[in-house]
PDB file of C-alpha atoms in Angstrom:
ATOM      1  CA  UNK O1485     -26.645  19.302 -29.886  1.00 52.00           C
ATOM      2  CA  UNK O1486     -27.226  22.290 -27.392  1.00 58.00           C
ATOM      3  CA  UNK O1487     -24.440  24.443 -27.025  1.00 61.00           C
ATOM      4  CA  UNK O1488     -22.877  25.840 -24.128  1.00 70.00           C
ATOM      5  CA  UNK O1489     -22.497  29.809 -23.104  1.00 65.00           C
ATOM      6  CA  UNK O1490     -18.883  29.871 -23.999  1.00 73.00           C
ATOM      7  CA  UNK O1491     -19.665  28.019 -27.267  1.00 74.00           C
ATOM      8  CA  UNK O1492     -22.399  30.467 -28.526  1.00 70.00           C
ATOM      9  CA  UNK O1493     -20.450  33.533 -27.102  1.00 75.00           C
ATOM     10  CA  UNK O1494     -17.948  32.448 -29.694  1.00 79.00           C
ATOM     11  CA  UNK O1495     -20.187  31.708 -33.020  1.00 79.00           C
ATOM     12  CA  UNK O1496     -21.766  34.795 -32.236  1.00 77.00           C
ATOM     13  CA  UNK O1497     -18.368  37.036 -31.630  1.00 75.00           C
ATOM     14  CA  UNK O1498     -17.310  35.173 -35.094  1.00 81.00           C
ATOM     15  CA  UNK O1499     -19.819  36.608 -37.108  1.00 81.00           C
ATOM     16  CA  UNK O1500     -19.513  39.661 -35.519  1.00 73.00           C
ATOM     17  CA  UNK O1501     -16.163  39.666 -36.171  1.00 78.00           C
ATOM     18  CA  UNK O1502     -16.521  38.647 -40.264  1.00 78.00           C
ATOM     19  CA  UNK O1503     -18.559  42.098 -39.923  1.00 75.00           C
ATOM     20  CA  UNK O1504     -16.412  44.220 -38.895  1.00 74.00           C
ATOM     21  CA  UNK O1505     -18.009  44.681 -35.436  1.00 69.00           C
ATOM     22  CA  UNK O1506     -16.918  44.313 -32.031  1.00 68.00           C
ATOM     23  CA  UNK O1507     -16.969  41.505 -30.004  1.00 73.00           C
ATOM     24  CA  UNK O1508     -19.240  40.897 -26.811  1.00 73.00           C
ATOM     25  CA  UNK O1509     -19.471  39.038 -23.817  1.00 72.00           C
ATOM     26  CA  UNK O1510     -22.609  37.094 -23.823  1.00 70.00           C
ATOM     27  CA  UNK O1511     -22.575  36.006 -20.068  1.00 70.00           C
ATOM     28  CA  UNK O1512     -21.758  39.829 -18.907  1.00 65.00           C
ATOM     29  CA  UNK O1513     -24.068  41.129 -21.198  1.00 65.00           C
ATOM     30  CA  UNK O1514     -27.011  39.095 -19.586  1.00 67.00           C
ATOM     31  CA  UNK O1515     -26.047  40.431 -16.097  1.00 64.00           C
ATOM     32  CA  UNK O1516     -25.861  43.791 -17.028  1.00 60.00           C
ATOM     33  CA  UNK O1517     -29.469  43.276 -18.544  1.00 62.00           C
ATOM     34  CA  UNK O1518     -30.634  41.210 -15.526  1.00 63.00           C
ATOM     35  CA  UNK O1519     -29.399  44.073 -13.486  1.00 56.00           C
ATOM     36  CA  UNK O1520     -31.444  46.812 -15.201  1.00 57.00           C
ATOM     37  CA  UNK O1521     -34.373  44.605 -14.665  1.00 60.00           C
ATOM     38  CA  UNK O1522     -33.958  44.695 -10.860  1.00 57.00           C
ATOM     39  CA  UNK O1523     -33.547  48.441 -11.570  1.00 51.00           C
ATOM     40  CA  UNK O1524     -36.737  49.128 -13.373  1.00 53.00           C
ATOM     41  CA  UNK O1525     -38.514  47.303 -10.333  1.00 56.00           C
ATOM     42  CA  UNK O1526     -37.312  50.106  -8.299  1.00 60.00           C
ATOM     43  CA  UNK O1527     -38.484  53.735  -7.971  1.00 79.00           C
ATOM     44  CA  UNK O1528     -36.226  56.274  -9.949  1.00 88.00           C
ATOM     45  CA  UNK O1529     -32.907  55.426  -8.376  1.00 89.00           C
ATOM     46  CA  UNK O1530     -29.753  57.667  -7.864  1.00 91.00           C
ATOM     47  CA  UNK O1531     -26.074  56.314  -6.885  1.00 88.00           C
ATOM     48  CA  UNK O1532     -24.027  57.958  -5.130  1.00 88.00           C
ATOM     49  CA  UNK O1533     -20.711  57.087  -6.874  1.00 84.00           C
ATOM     50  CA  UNK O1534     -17.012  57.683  -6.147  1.00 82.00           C
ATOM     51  CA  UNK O1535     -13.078  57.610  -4.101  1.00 81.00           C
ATOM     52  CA  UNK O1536     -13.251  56.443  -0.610  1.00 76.00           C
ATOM     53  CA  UNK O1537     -12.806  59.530   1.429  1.00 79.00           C
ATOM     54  CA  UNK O1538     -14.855  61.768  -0.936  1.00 84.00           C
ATOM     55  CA  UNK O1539     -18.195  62.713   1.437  1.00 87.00           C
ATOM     56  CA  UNK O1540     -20.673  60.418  -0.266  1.00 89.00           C
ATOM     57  CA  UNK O1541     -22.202  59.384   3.296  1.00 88.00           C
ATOM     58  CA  UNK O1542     -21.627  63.104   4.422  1.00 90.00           C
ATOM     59  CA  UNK O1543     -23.674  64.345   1.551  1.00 93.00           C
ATOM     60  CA  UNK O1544     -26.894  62.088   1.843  1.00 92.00           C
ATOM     61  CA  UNK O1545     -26.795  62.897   5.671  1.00 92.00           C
ATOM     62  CA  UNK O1546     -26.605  66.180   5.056  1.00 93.00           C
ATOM     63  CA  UNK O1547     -29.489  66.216   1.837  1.00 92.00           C
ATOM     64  CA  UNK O1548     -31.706  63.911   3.947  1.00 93.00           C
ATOM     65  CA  UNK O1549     -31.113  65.841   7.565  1.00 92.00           C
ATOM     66  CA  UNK O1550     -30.304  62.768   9.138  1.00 90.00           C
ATOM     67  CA  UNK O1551     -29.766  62.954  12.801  1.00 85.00           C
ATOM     68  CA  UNK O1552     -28.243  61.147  16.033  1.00 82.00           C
ATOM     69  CA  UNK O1553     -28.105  56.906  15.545  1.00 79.00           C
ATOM     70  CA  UNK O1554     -30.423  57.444  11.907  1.00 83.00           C
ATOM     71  CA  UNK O1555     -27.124  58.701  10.015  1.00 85.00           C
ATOM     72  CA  UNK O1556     -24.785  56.622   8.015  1.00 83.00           C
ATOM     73  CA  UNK O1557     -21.465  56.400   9.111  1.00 76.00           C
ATOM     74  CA  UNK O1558     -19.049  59.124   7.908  1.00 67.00           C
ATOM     75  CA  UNK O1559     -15.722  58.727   9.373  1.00 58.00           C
ATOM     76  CA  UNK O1560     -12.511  59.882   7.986  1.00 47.00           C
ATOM     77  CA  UNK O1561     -11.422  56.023   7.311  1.00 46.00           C
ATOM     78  CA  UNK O1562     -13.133  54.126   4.765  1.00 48.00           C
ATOM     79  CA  UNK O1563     -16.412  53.054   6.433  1.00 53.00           C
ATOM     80  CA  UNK O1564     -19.327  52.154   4.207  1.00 67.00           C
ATOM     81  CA  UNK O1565     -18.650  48.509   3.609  1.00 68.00           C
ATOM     82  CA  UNK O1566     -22.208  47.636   1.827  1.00 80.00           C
ATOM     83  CA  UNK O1567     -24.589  48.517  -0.724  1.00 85.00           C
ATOM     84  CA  UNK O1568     -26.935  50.783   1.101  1.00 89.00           C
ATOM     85  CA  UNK O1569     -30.210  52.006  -0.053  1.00 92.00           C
ATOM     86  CA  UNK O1570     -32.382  54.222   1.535  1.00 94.00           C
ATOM     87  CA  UNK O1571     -36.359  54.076   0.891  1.00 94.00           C
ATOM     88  CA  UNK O1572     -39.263  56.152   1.988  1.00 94.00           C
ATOM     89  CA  UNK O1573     -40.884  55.204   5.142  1.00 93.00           C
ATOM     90  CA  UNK O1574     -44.308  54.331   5.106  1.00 91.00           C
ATOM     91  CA  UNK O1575     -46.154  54.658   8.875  1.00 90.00           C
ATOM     92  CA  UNK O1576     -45.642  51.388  10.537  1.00 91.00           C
ATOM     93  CA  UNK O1577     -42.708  50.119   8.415  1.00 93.00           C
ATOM     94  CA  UNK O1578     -39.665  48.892  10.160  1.00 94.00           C
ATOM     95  CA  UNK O1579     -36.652  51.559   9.903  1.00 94.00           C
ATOM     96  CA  UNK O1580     -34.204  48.991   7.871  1.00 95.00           C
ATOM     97  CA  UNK O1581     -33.757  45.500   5.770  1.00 96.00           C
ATOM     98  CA  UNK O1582     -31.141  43.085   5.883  1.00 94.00           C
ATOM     99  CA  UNK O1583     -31.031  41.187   2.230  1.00 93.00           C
ATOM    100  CA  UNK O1584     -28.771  38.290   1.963  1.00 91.00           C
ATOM    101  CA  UNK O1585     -29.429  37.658  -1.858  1.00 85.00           C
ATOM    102  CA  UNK O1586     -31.258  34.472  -0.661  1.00 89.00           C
ATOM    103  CA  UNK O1587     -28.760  32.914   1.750  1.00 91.00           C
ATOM    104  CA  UNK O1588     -29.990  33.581   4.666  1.00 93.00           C
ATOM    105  CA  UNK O1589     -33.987  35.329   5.281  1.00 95.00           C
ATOM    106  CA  UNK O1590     -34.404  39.100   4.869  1.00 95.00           C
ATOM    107  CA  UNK O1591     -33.714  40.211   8.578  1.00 95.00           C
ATOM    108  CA  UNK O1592     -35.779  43.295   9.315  1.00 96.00           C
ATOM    109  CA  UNK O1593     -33.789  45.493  11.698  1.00 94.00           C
ATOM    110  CA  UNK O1594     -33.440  48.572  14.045  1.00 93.00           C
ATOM    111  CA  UNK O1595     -31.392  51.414  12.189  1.00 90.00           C
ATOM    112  CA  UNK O1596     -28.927  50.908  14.846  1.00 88.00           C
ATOM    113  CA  UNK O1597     -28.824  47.012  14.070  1.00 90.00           C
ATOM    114  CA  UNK O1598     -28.263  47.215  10.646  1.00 90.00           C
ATOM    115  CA  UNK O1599     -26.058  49.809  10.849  1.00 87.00           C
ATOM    116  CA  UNK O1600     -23.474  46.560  12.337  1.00 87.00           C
ATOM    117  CA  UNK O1601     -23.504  45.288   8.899  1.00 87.00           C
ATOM    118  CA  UNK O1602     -22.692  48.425   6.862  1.00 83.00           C
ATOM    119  CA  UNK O1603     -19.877  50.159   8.952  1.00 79.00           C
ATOM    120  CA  UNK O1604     -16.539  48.378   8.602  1.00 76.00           C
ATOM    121  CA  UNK O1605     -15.558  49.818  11.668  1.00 77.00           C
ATOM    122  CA  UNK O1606     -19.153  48.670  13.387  1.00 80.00           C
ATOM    123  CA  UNK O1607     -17.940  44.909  11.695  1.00 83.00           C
ATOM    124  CA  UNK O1608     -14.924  44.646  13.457  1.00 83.00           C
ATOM    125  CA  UNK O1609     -15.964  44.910  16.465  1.00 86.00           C
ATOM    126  CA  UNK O1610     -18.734  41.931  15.725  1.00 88.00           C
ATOM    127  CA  UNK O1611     -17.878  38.032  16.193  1.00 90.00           C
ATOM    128  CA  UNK O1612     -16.265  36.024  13.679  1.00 90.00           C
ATOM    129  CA  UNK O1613     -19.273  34.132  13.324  1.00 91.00           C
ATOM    130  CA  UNK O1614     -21.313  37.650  12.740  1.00 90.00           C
ATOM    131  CA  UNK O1615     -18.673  38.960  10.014  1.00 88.00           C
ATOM    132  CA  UNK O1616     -19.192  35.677   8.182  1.00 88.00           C
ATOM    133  CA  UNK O1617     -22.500  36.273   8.105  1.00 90.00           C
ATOM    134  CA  UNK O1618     -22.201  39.549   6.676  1.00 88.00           C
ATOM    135  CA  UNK O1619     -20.682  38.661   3.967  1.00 86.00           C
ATOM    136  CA  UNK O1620     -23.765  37.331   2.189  1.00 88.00           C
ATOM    137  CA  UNK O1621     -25.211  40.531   2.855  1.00 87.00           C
ATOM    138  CA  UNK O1622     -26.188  41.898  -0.583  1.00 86.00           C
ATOM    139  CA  UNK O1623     -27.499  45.441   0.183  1.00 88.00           C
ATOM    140  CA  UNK O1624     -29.340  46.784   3.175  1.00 91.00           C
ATOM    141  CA  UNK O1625     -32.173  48.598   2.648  1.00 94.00           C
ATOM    142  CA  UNK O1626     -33.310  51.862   5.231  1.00 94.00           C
ATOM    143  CA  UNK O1627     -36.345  53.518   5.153  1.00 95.00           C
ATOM    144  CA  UNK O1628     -36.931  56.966   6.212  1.00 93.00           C
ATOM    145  CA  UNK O1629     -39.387  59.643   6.306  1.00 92.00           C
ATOM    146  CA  UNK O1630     -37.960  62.166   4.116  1.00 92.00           C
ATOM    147  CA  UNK O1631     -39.732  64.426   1.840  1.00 91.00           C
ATOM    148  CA  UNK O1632     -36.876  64.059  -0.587  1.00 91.00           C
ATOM    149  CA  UNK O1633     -37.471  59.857  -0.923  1.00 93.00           C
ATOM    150  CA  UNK O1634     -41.081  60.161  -2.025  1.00 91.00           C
ATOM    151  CA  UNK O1635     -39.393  61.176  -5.447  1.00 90.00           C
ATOM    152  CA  UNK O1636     -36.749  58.935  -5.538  1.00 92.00           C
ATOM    153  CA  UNK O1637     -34.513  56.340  -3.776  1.00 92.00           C
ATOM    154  CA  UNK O1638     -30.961  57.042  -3.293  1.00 93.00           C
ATOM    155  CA  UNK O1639     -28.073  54.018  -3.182  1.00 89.00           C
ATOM    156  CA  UNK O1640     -24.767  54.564  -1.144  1.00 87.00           C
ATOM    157  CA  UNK O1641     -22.251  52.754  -2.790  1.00 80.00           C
ATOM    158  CA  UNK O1642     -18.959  51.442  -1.003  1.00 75.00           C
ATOM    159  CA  UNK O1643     -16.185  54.110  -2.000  1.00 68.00           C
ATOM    160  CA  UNK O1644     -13.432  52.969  -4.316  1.00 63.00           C
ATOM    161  CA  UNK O1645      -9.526  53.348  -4.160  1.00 53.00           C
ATOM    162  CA  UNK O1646      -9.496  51.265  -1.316  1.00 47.00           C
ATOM    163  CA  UNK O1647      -6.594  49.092  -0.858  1.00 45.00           C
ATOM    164  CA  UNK O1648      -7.247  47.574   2.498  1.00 44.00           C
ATOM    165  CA  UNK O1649     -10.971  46.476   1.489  1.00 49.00           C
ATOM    166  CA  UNK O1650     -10.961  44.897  -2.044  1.00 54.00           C
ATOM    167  CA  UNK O1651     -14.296  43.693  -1.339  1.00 58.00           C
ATOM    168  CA  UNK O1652     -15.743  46.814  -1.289  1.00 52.00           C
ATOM    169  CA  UNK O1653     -14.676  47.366  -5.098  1.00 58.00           C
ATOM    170  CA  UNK O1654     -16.316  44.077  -5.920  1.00 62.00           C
ATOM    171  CA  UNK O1655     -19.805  45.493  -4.199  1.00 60.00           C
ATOM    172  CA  UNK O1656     -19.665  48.815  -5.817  1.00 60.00           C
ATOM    173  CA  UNK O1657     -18.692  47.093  -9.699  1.00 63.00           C
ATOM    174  CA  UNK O1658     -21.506  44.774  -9.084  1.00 67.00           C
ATOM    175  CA  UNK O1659     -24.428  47.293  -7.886  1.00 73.00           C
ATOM    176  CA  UNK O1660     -23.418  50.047  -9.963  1.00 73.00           C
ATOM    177  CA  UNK O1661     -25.988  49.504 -12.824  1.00 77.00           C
ATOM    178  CA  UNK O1662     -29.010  49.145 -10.304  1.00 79.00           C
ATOM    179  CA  UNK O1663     -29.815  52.432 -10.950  1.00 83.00           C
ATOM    180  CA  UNK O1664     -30.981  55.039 -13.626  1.00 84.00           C
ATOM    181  CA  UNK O1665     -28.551  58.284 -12.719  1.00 84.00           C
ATOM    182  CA  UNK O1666     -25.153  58.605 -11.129  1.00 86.00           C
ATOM    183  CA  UNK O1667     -24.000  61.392  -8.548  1.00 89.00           C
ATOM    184  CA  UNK O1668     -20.304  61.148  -9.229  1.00 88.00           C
ATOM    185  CA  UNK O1669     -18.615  63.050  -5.936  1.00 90.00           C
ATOM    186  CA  UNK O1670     -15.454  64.524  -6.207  1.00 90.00           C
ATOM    187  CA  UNK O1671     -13.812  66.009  -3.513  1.00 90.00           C
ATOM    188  CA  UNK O1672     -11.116  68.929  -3.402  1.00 91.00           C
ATOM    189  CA  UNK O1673      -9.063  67.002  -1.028  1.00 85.00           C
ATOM    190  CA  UNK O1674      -8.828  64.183  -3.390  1.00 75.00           C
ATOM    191  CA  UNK O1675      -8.362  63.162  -6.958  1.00 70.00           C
ATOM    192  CA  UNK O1676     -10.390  60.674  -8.779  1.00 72.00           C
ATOM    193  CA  UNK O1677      -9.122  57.173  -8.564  1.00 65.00           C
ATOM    194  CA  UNK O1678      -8.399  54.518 -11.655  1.00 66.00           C
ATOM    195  CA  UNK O1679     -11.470  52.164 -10.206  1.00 65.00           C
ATOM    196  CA  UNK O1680     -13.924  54.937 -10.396  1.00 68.00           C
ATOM    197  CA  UNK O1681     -13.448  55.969 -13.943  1.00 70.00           C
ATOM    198  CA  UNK O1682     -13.351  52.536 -15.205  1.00 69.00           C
ATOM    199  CA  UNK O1683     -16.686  52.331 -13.693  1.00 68.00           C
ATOM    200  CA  UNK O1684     -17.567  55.868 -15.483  1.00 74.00           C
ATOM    201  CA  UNK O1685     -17.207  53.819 -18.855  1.00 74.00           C
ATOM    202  CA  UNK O1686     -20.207  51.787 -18.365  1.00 73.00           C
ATOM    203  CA  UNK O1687     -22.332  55.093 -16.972  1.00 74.00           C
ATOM    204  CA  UNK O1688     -21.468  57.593 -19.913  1.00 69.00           C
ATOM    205  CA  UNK O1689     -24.092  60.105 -20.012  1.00 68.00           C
ATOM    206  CA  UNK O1690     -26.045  59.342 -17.202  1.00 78.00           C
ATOM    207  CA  UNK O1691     -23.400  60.900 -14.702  1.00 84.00           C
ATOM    208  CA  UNK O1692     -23.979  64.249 -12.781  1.00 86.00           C
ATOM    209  CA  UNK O1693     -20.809  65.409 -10.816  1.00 89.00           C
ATOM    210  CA  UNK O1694     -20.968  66.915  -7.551  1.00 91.00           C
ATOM    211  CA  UNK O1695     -17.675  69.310  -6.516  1.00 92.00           C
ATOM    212  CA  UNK O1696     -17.920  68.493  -2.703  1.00 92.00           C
ATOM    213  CA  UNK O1697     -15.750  71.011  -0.948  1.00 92.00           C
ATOM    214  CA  UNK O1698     -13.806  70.239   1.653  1.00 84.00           C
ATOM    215  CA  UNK O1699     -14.244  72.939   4.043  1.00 77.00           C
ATOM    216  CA  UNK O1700     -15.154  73.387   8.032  1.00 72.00           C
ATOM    217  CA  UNK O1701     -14.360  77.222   8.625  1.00 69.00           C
ATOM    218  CA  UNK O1702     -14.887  76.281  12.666  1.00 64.00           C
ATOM    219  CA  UNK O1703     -12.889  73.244  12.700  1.00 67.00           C
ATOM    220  CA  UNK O1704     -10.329  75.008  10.145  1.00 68.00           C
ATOM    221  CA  UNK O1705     -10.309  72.436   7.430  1.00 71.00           C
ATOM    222  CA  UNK O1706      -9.874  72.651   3.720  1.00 76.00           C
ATOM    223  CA  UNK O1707      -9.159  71.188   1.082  1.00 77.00           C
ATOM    224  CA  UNK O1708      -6.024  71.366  -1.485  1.00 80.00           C
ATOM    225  CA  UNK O1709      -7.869  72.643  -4.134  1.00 86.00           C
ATOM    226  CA  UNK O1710     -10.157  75.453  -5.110  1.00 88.00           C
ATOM    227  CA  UNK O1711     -13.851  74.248  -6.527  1.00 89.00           C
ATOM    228  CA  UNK O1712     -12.822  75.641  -9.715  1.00 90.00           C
ATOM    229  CA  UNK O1713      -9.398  73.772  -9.915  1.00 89.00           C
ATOM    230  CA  UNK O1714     -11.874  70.501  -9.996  1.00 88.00           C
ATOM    231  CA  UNK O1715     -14.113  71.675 -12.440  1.00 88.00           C
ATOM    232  CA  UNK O1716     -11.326  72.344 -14.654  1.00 88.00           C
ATOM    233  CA  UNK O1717      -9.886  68.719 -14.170  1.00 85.00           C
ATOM    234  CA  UNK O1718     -13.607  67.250 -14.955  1.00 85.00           C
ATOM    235  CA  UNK O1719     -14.278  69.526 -18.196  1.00 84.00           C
ATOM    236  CA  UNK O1720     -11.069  68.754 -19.898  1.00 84.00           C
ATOM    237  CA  UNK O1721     -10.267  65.022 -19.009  1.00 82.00           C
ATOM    238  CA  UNK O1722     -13.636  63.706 -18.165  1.00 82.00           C
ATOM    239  CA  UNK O1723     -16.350  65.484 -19.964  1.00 80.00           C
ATOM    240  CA  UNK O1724     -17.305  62.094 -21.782  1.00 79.00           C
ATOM    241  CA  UNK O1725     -18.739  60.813 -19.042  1.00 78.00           C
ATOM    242  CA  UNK O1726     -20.284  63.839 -18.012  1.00 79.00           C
ATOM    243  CA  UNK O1727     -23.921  64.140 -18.943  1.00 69.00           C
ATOM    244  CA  UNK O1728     -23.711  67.749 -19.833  1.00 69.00           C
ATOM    245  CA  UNK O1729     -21.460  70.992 -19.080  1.00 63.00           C
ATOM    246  CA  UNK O1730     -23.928  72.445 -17.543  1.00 70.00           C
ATOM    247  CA  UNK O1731     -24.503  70.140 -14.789  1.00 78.00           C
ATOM    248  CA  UNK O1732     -21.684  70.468 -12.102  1.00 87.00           C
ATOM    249  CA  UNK O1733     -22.835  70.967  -8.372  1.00 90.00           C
ATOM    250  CA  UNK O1734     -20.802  72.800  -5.821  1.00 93.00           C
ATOM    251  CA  UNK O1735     -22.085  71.560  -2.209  1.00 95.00           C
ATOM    252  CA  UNK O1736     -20.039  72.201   0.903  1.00 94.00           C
ATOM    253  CA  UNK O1737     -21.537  68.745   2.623  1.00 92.00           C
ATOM    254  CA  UNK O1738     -19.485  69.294   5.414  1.00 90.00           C
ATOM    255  CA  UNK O1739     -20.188  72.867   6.416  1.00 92.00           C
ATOM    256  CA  UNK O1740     -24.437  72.004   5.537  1.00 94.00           C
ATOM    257  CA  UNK O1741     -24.006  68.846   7.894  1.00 92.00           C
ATOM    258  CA  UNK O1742     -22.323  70.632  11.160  1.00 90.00           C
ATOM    259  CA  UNK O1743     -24.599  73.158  10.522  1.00 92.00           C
ATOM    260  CA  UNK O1744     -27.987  71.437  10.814  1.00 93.00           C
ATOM    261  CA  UNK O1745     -26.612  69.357  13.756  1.00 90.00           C
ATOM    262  CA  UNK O1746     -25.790  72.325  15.498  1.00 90.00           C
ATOM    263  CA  UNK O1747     -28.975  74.655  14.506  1.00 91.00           C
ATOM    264  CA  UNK O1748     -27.071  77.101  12.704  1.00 92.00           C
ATOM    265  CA  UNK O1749     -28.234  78.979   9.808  1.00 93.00           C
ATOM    266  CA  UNK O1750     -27.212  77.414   6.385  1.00 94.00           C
ATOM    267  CA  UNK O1751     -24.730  80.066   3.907  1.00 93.00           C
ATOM    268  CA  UNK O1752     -26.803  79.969   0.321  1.00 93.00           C
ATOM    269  CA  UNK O1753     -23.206  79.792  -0.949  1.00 93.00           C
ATOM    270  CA  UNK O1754     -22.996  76.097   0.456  1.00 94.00           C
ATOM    271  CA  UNK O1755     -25.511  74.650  -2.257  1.00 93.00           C
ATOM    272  CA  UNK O1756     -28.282  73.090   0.199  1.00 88.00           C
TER     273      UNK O1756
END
């Protein structure tokens, strides 16, 4: 008689259990491994992890030098509503993918046509008909000629903490183990969120956090805390998740990204 999932998760989590061990979920389990299989079919892959609000988007644009319509959307309101990764550019290759997860064909795109499925704010100003559709998307993929993505690729993960778009949390808990390290950003305007350390249980060890300091001397912004206020918060509630003491980053994203857009010279102190 062939058993069903639920009927060998149990046997199995009963002799586990006469064992002394702990139990497992068989049908989790076998996503997380199918997931790491999609992930080893990748280049070396970084996420870029963490509270809505905390400069994720800010950061790559600012890392990659993105410029005019080829920059991912960075306003102050939640924006980034899907899985984004960005790839090297080969000549001749089209600037961004549209994947669907099989539902509908992968739509090759302009960056400024794909860029209507990943911005909430780009979304609602779409048809009903369009919105529908993007909800099957299952990442979008754009590829750009940057030194920096010869080495790697770099996935943009919806931010968590976000009431208004529970979806979001859904895209970010399902993508998160596509990838083989984890840029955790943490902001000095805002404090880590509930959603984003239960996802730093399943990355123990393979997370690097970056202090992003929120700071525009022209525009007269900061942040409430100091750089070192965070660091303190990280090393004593958080350093088992961390991947080692030694690996905090301080990078003003904000100050690097005005500057470059406005040809200024970049302050070593800012961590480009």
């Amino acid at each position: 008689m062939k058993l069903s999932m639920d009927e060998h998760s149990a046997k199995l989590n009963e002799i586990l259990s006469k064992l002394g061990l702990h139990k497992i979920d068989i049908e989790s389990s076998l996503k997380n491994i199918d997931k790491q299989i999609k992930s080893a079919d990748n280049s070396f892959t970084i996420s870029i992890v963490g509270t809505f609000k905390a400069g994720k988007s800010t950061i790559i644009n600012s890392l990659l030098e993105l410029q005019d319509e080829a920059r991912l959307s960075s306003e102050f309101d939640p924006d980034t509503a899907k899985a984004i990764r960005l790839i090297y550019r080969e000549e001749g290759h089209c600037e961004a993918e549209v994947d669907f997860g099989g539902v509908y064909p992968i739509e090759q795109a302009t960056w400024a046509q794909a860029k209507k499925y990943t911005s909430h704010i780009a979304l609602e100003r779409e048809s009903e008909s369009f919105r529908k559709k993007a909800e099957a998307v299952e990442e979008v993929r754009y590829y750009i000629a940057s030194p920096f993505l010869k080495t790697c690729n770099i996935f943009d993960l919806p931010g968590t903490g976000v009431g208004t778009y529970e979806k979001d949390i859904e895209v970010a808990d399902t993508k998160i183990l596509e990838s083989d390290c984890y840029l955790w950003v943490v902001s000095t305007d805002t404090a880590p969120d509930m959603q984003t350390i239960a996802n730093l249980e399943k990355l123990r060890h393979k997370v690097v956090p970056i202090i992003n300091v929120w700071q525009k001397k022209f525009q007269g912004i900061e942040g409430q805390f100091k750089p070192e206020e965070i660091q303190n918060i990280l090393e004593n509630d958080f350093s088992a998740y961390i991947s080692s003491a030694d690996s905090f980053i301080t990078y003003y994203a904000g100050e690097v990204d005005e500057a470059q857009n406005e040809g200024r010279e970049l302050d070593p102190a800012w961590g480009k």
